[in-house]
Coordinates of C-alpha atoms in Angstrom, one line a residue:
Chain T
M1393 CA 51.3 61.1 146.7
T1394 CA 50.9 59.5 143.4
P1395 CA 48.0 56.9 143.2
W1396 CA 50.6 54.1 142.8
V1397 CA 52.2 55.1 146.0
L1398 CA 49.1 55.6 147.8
K1399 CA 47.9 51.9 147.0
K1400 CA 51.2 50.8 148.1
V1401 CA 51.0 52.6 151.6
I1402 CA 47.6 51.1 151.9
E1403 CA 48.5 47.5 151.1
T1404 CA 51.5 47.7 153.6
D1405 CA 49.5 49.2 156.4
W1406 CA 46.7 46.6 156.0
A1407 CA 48.9 43.6 154.9
E1408 CA 47.4 41.2 157.3
Q1409 CA 43.8 42.3 156.7
A1410 CA 42.8 41.7 153.1
E1411 CA 39.4 42.5 153.2
F1412 CA 39.7 45.9 154.8
C1413 CA 42.5 46.7 152.5
A1414 CA 40.5 45.6 149.4
A1415 CA 37.5 48.1 151.1
C1416 CA 40.0 51.0 151.4
L1417 CA 41.3 50.5 147.8
A1418 CA 37.8 50.4 146.3
V1419 CA 37.1 53.9 147.8
V1420 CA 40.5 55.1 146.6
D1421 CA 39.6 53.9 143.1
Y1422 CA 36.1 55.3 143.1
V1423 CA 37.5 58.8 144.4
H1424 CA 40.3 58.8 141.6
S1425 CA 38.1 57.8 138.7
T1426 CA 34.9 59.8 139.5
Q1427 CA 34.7 63.6 138.2
E1428 CA 32.9 66.3 140.0
L1429 CA 32.7 64.2 143.2
S1430 CA 31.6 66.4 146.2
H1431 CA 29.3 64.7 148.5
L1432 CA 30.0 61.0 149.8
T1433 CA 27.8 60.0 152.7
F1434 CA 28.6 57.0 154.8
G1435 CA 25.7 55.0 153.3
K1436 CA 27.3 56.0 149.8
I1437 CA 31.0 54.7 150.8
R1438 CA 29.3 51.7 152.1
R1439 CA 27.7 51.0 148.9
I1440 CA 30.8 51.7 146.9
V1441 CA 32.7 48.9 148.9
K1442 CA 29.7 46.5 148.7
N1443 CA 29.6 46.9 144.8
E1444 CA 33.3 46.6 144.3
T1445 CA 34.2 43.9 146.6
K1446 CA 31.1 42.3 148.0
I1447 CA 32.2 43.3 151.6
D1448 CA 29.4 44.6 153.9
L1449 CA 31.1 46.8 156.3
S1450 CA 29.7 47.2 160.0
E1451 CA 29.1 50.6 160.9
R1452 CA 32.0 50.6 163.1
D1453 CA 34.3 49.6 160.2
L1454 CA 33.0 52.2 158.3
V1455 CA 34.1 54.8 160.7
S1456 CA 37.5 53.3 161.1
L1457 CA 37.7 53.2 157.1
T1458 CA 36.8 56.9 156.7
A1459 CA 39.2 57.9 159.5
Y1460 CA 42.0 56.0 157.8
L1461 CA 41.4 57.6 154.6
C1462 CA 41.1 61.1 156.1
R1463 CA 44.7 60.5 157.5
D1464 CA 46.8 63.6 156.9
D1465 CA 49.5 62.0 154.8
L1466 CA 46.9 60.0 152.7
S1467 CA 44.2 62.6 152.3
V1468 CA 42.0 60.4 150.2
L1469 CA 39.0 62.0 151.9
Q1470 CA 38.1 65.1 153.9
V1471 CA 35.2 65.7 156.3
G1472 CA 32.3 68.3 155.5
F1473 CA 29.5 69.2 157.8
E1474 CA 26.1 70.6 157.1
F1475 CA 23.2 71.7 159.5
L1476 CA 19.6 70.3 158.9
D1477 CA 17.1 72.6 160.3
E1478 CA 13.4 71.7 161.4
N1479 CA 12.2 72.7 157.9
E1480 CA 14.4 70.4 156.4
E1481 CA 16.8 73.0 155.2
I1482 CA 20.4 72.4 154.7
F1483 CA 23.2 74.9 155.6
P1484 CA 27.0 74.4 155.4
L1485 CA 29.3 74.5 158.4
S1486 CA 32.8 74.7 158.7
K1487 CA 35.0 72.7 161.0
E1488 CA 35.4 75.7 163.0
D1489 CA 31.6 76.2 163.5
I1490 CA 31.6 72.4 164.9
S1491 CA 34.6 73.1 167.3
R1492 CA 33.1 76.1 168.6
A1493 CA 29.8 74.6 169.2
E1494 CA 31.5 71.5 170.9
R1495 CA 33.3 74.1 173.0
E1496 CA 30.1 76.1 173.9
R1497 CA 27.8 73.3 174.0
S1498 CA 25.5 75.0 171.5
L1499 CA 25.3 76.0 168.1
P1500 CA 23.7 79.0 166.7
H1501 CA 21.1 78.6 163.9
P1502 CA 22.7 79.8 160.6
I1503 CA 19.7 82.1 159.7
T1504 CA 17.7 83.0 163.1
G1505 CA 21.0 82.9 165.4
D1506 CA 18.8 81.0 168.0
M1507 CA 20.9 78.9 170.2
I1508 CA 20.7 75.0 169.7
E1509 CA 21.9 72.9 172.5
D1510 CA 21.1 69.4 171.1
F1511 CA 22.8 70.2 167.7
K1512 CA 24.6 67.0 167.2
D1513 CA 21.4 65.1 165.8
Q1514 CA 21.3 68.0 163.5
I1515 CA 24.7 68.0 162.0
L1516 CA 25.1 65.9 158.9
I1517 CA 28.5 64.4 157.9
F1518 CA 29.7 63.7 154.4
F1519 CA 33.0 63.3 152.8
E1520 CA 34.6 64.8 149.7
P1521 CA 38.1 64.1 148.0
G1522 CA 40.9 65.2 149.9
E1523 CA 43.1 68.1 148.8
R1524 CA 46.0 66.1 147.6
I1525 CA 44.0 63.7 145.4
E1526 CA 45.5 63.3 141.9
R1527 CA 42.6 62.7 139.2
Chain R
M653 CA 21.4 46.7 149.2
S654 CA 22.4 47.7 152.7
D655 CA 22.9 51.5 153.4
S656 CA 24.1 53.1 156.4
N657 CA 21.9 54.6 159.3
L658 CA 25.2 56.7 160.1
K659 CA 24.4 60.2 159.2
T660 CA 24.8 62.7 162.1
L661 CA 27.4 63.7 164.4
A662 CA 25.5 62.3 167.3
Q663 CA 25.3 58.8 165.4
L664 CA 29.0 59.0 164.7
E665 CA 29.8 59.6 168.4
D666 CA 27.7 56.8 169.3
V667 CA 29.5 54.3 167.1
I668 CA 33.0 55.5 168.2
G669 CA 31.8 55.2 171.8
S670 CA 30.2 51.8 171.5
G671 CA 33.4 49.9 172.7
E672 CA 33.0 47.5 169.6
K673 CA 35.5 44.6 170.4
G674 CA 38.2 44.3 167.7
A675 CA 37.5 47.7 166.3
Q676 CA 40.3 50.0 165.3
P677 CA 40.8 52.6 167.8
N678 CA 39.3 56.0 166.8
S679 CA 38.4 59.4 168.4
I680 CA 35.6 61.8 167.3
K681 CA 38.2 64.5 167.1
Q682 CA 39.6 62.8 164.0
F683 CA 36.6 64.0 162.3
T684 CA 35.8 67.3 164.0
A685 CA 39.2 68.7 164.8
C686 CA 40.1 72.0 163.1
D687 CA 43.6 72.7 164.8
F688 CA 46.6 70.6 165.9
Q689 CA 45.7 70.9 169.7
E690 CA 42.3 69.2 168.8
I691 CA 44.1 66.5 166.6
L692 CA 46.5 65.9 169.6
E693 CA 43.7 65.5 172.1
G694 CA 42.1 62.7 169.5
F695 CA 45.5 61.2 169.3
Y696 CA 46.0 61.0 172.9
E697 CA 42.7 59.0 173.2
T698 CA 43.7 56.7 170.6
L699 CA 47.1 56.3 171.9
D700 CA 45.6 55.2 175.3
D701 CA 43.3 52.6 173.5
C702 CA 46.6 51.2 171.7
L703 CA 48.6 51.1 174.9
E704 CA 45.6 49.4 176.3
D705 CA 45.6 46.8 173.6
L706 CA 49.3 46.1 174.0
S707 CA 48.9 45.4 177.7
T708 CA 46.3 42.9 177.1
G709 CA 49.0 40.8 175.3
P710 CA 52.4 41.6 177.0
Q711 CA 53.7 38.1 176.4
Y712 CA 54.1 39.5 172.7
V713 CA 56.1 42.5 173.6
Q714 CA 58.6 41.4 176.3
P715 CA 61.9 43.2 176.3
D716 CA 64.9 41.7 174.1
H717 CA 67.8 43.1 172.3
V718 CA 65.8 45.4 170.2
G719 CA 64.8 47.2 173.2
E720 CA 61.9 49.5 172.9
D721 CA 61.7 49.2 169.1
R722 CA 59.5 46.3 169.1
V723 CA 56.7 47.8 171.2
T724 CA 57.1 51.1 169.0
F725 CA 56.8 49.1 165.9
F726 CA 53.6 47.7 166.9
L727 CA 52.2 51.1 168.3
T728 CA 53.0 52.8 165.1
K729 CA 51.3 50.0 163.0
M730 CA 48.1 50.4 165.2
L731 CA 48.1 54.4 165.2
K732 CA 48.6 54.3 161.3
R733 CA 45.7 52.0 160.9
S734 CA 43.7 54.4 163.3
G735 CA 44.3 57.3 160.9
F736 CA 47.2 59.0 162.3
A737 CA 50.1 60.0 160.2
V738 CA 52.8 58.7 162.4
E739 CA 56.4 57.4 161.5
R740 CA 58.9 55.4 163.4
D741 CA 62.6 55.8 163.4
E742 CA 65.1 53.4 164.7
R743 CA 68.2 55.2 163.8
A744 CA 70.1 56.4 166.9
G745 CA 69.9 60.0 167.4
N746 CA 66.5 60.4 165.9
P747 CA 62.9 60.4 167.8
D748 CA 61.2 57.2 168.2
L749 CA 57.8 58.4 167.0
V750 CA 56.7 61.5 164.9
L751 CA 52.9 62.4 164.5
S752 CA 52.7 64.9 161.6
W753 CA 49.4 67.1 160.7
K754 CA 50.0 69.7 158.2
K755 CA 53.0 72.0 159.2
H756 CA 52.8 70.5 163.0
S757 CA 54.4 67.8 164.5
W758 CA 54.4 65.8 167.9
I759 CA 57.6 64.0 169.0
G760 CA 57.4 61.0 171.0
E761 CA 60.5 59.5 172.8
A762 CA 59.9 55.8 174.1
K763 CA 61.9 54.5 177.0
I764 CA 61.7 51.1 178.8
Y765 CA 61.3 52.2 182.5
K766 CA 64.6 51.5 184.5
G767 CA 63.8 54.1 187.2
P768 CA 63.6 58.0 187.1
A769 CA 67.5 58.7 186.3
Y770 CA 67.0 56.6 183.2
L771 CA 63.9 58.5 182.0
L772 CA 65.4 61.8 182.5
E773 CA 67.8 60.9 179.6
G774 CA 64.7 60.4 177.5
W775 CA 63.3 63.6 178.7
L776 CA 66.5 65.4 177.8
Q777 CA 66.6 63.7 174.3
L778 CA 63.0 64.9 173.8
T779 CA 63.3 68.5 175.1
T780 CA 67.0 69.4 174.0
R781 CA 67.7 67.4 171.0
Y782 CA 64.6 66.3 169.0
T783 CA 62.4 69.4 169.2
S784 CA 62.9 72.9 168.4
G785 CA 60.1 74.1 170.6
T786 CA 58.7 76.5 168.1
S787 CA 54.9 76.8 167.9
R788 CA 55.0 74.0 164.9
Q789 CA 56.7 71.8 167.4
S790 CA 55.6 72.7 170.8
N791 CA 54.2 69.3 171.9
G792 CA 55.9 65.9 172.7
G793 CA 55.3 62.9 174.5
L794 CA 57.3 60.4 176.8
L795 CA 56.2 56.8 176.3
I796 CA 57.1 54.6 179.2
Y797 CA 57.1 50.9 178.5
F798 CA 56.7 49.6 182.0
Y799 CA 57.7 45.8 182.7
D800 CA 57.7 46.3 186.7
E801 CA 54.8 46.4 189.5
D802 CA 53.2 49.4 190.6
A803 CA 53.2 51.9 187.8
L804 CA 51.4 54.6 189.9
S805 CA 54.5 54.9 192.4
A806 CA 56.8 54.7 189.3
S807 CA 54.7 57.8 187.7
Q808 CA 55.0 59.7 191.1
A809 CA 58.6 59.1 191.5
W810 CA 59.3 60.4 187.7
Q811 CA 57.0 63.4 188.6
Q812 CA 59.3 64.2 191.7
K813 CA 62.5 63.7 189.7
L814 CA 61.5 66.1 187.0
Q815 CA 60.2 68.9 189.6
A816 CA 63.6 68.5 191.2
E817 CA 65.5 68.6 188.0
Q818 CA 63.5 71.0 185.6
E819 CA 63.3 74.9 186.6
S820 CA 60.0 76.4 186.0
I821 CA 58.2 73.0 185.4
S822 CA 54.4 72.5 186.1
V823 CA 52.8 69.2 186.4
S824 CA 49.2 68.6 186.0
R825 CA 47.1 65.4 185.9
C826 CA 45.7 64.1 182.7
H827 CA 41.9 63.7 182.5
L828 CA 42.3 60.8 180.1
D829 CA 44.2 58.4 182.3
E830 CA 45.1 58.3 185.9
L831 CA 48.7 56.9 185.5
S832 CA 49.5 59.5 182.7
F833 CA 50.4 63.2 183.6
R834 CA 51.2 66.5 181.6
T835 CA 53.9 69.0 182.2
T836 CA 54.8 72.2 180.7
H837 CA 58.2 74.2 180.7
P838 CA 59.8 77.1 178.7
H839 CA 61.9 75.1 175.9
R840 CA 65.5 75.7 176.0
K841 CA 65.8 76.7 172.4
S842 CA 62.6 78.8 171.9
G843 CA 61.7 79.9 175.4
L844 CA 58.0 79.0 174.5
P845 CA 55.9 76.8 176.4
F846 CA 56.6 73.2 175.6
Y847 CA 53.8 70.7 176.6
V848 CA 54.7 67.1 177.3
R849 CA 52.3 64.0 177.9
H850 CA 53.8 61.2 179.8
S851 CA 52.1 58.0 179.5
F852 CA 52.5 54.5 180.6
A853 CA 52.1 51.0 178.8
L854 CA 51.9 48.2 181.3
L855 CA 53.6 45.3 179.7
K856 CA 54.5 43.1 182.7
H857 CA 54.0 39.4 181.9
D858 CA 54.1 37.4 185.2
P859 CA 51.0 35.5 185.5
K860 CA 50.6 33.5 189.0
D861 CA 48.0 31.1 188.0
R862 CA 49.1 27.5 186.9
S863 CA 48.0 27.5 183.2
G864 CA 49.6 31.1 182.9
R865 CA 52.9 29.9 184.3
A866 CA 52.9 27.0 181.8
Q867 CA 52.4 29.2 179.1
K868 CA 55.0 31.8 179.9

């Protein structure tokens, strides 16, 4: 999907909600125009939207915006996960790791292998450009 | 400048589960799913939220000459905004709703409820015309727009009709919603199991109170 088509799709989807549309487009512009972008947190995305549009998204709207921009046909963003251990060390995790942990209700520590039951507090979420983003 | 406290999977689950009024329906599985089955479970959660939204304003989706299309139009718009790649097709001979994810698709057939015999036509369209039954197209849904009373009895009658008409079908309850149910049967083309979720949108608008009657 070209940037022009992508913007038209977003404008059509959010035709009745101008603010949310502007917030989505601000993130799209940022992703398209920023080189070597790899680690967007919810906080960073909120700041981008605030800087570009003055819109202060609620956390719930921030979730909706990221879910929307991860939509399979838009693929502006894709989700990534990391594990933060008790020593503040960070380890990358795949979606398969998360899925398995959800099913088995515990996550093996990436180094020690110890099973962690309350793992969801230690899983950090970030976003990176989707596979089909053209820059 | 405001930042966000939203950082972890646990916090994301809390925000999605907060039930904030007016928020776009979402599921945690949109973020964590690694295969189509998990995406589909998230889609069903979101679909139910959208159907619930529609049922809170049934006066806007009453049946008219466009039949199922008005409801499907609104539903498609809601699902797209929630982050699902769905497309609607009004042309005769085409499925009403298609969800795509990578190379997989889910096909939805929408029908206004006019009794089990009428639903059977939708079922046959879904299972013998619109789907191949291959592993990339092994799931579908029957969206039943219900303008009558007592959806539970209608759901039970539809289950009985299916069991009478379709050999080797297994019926199971759906953990997401009491009126919905799921079926599995061998697809006629592929012979592989084909999974269908049958869900109801309650759209009867017949208020009995004085102000409701006046607004009808």
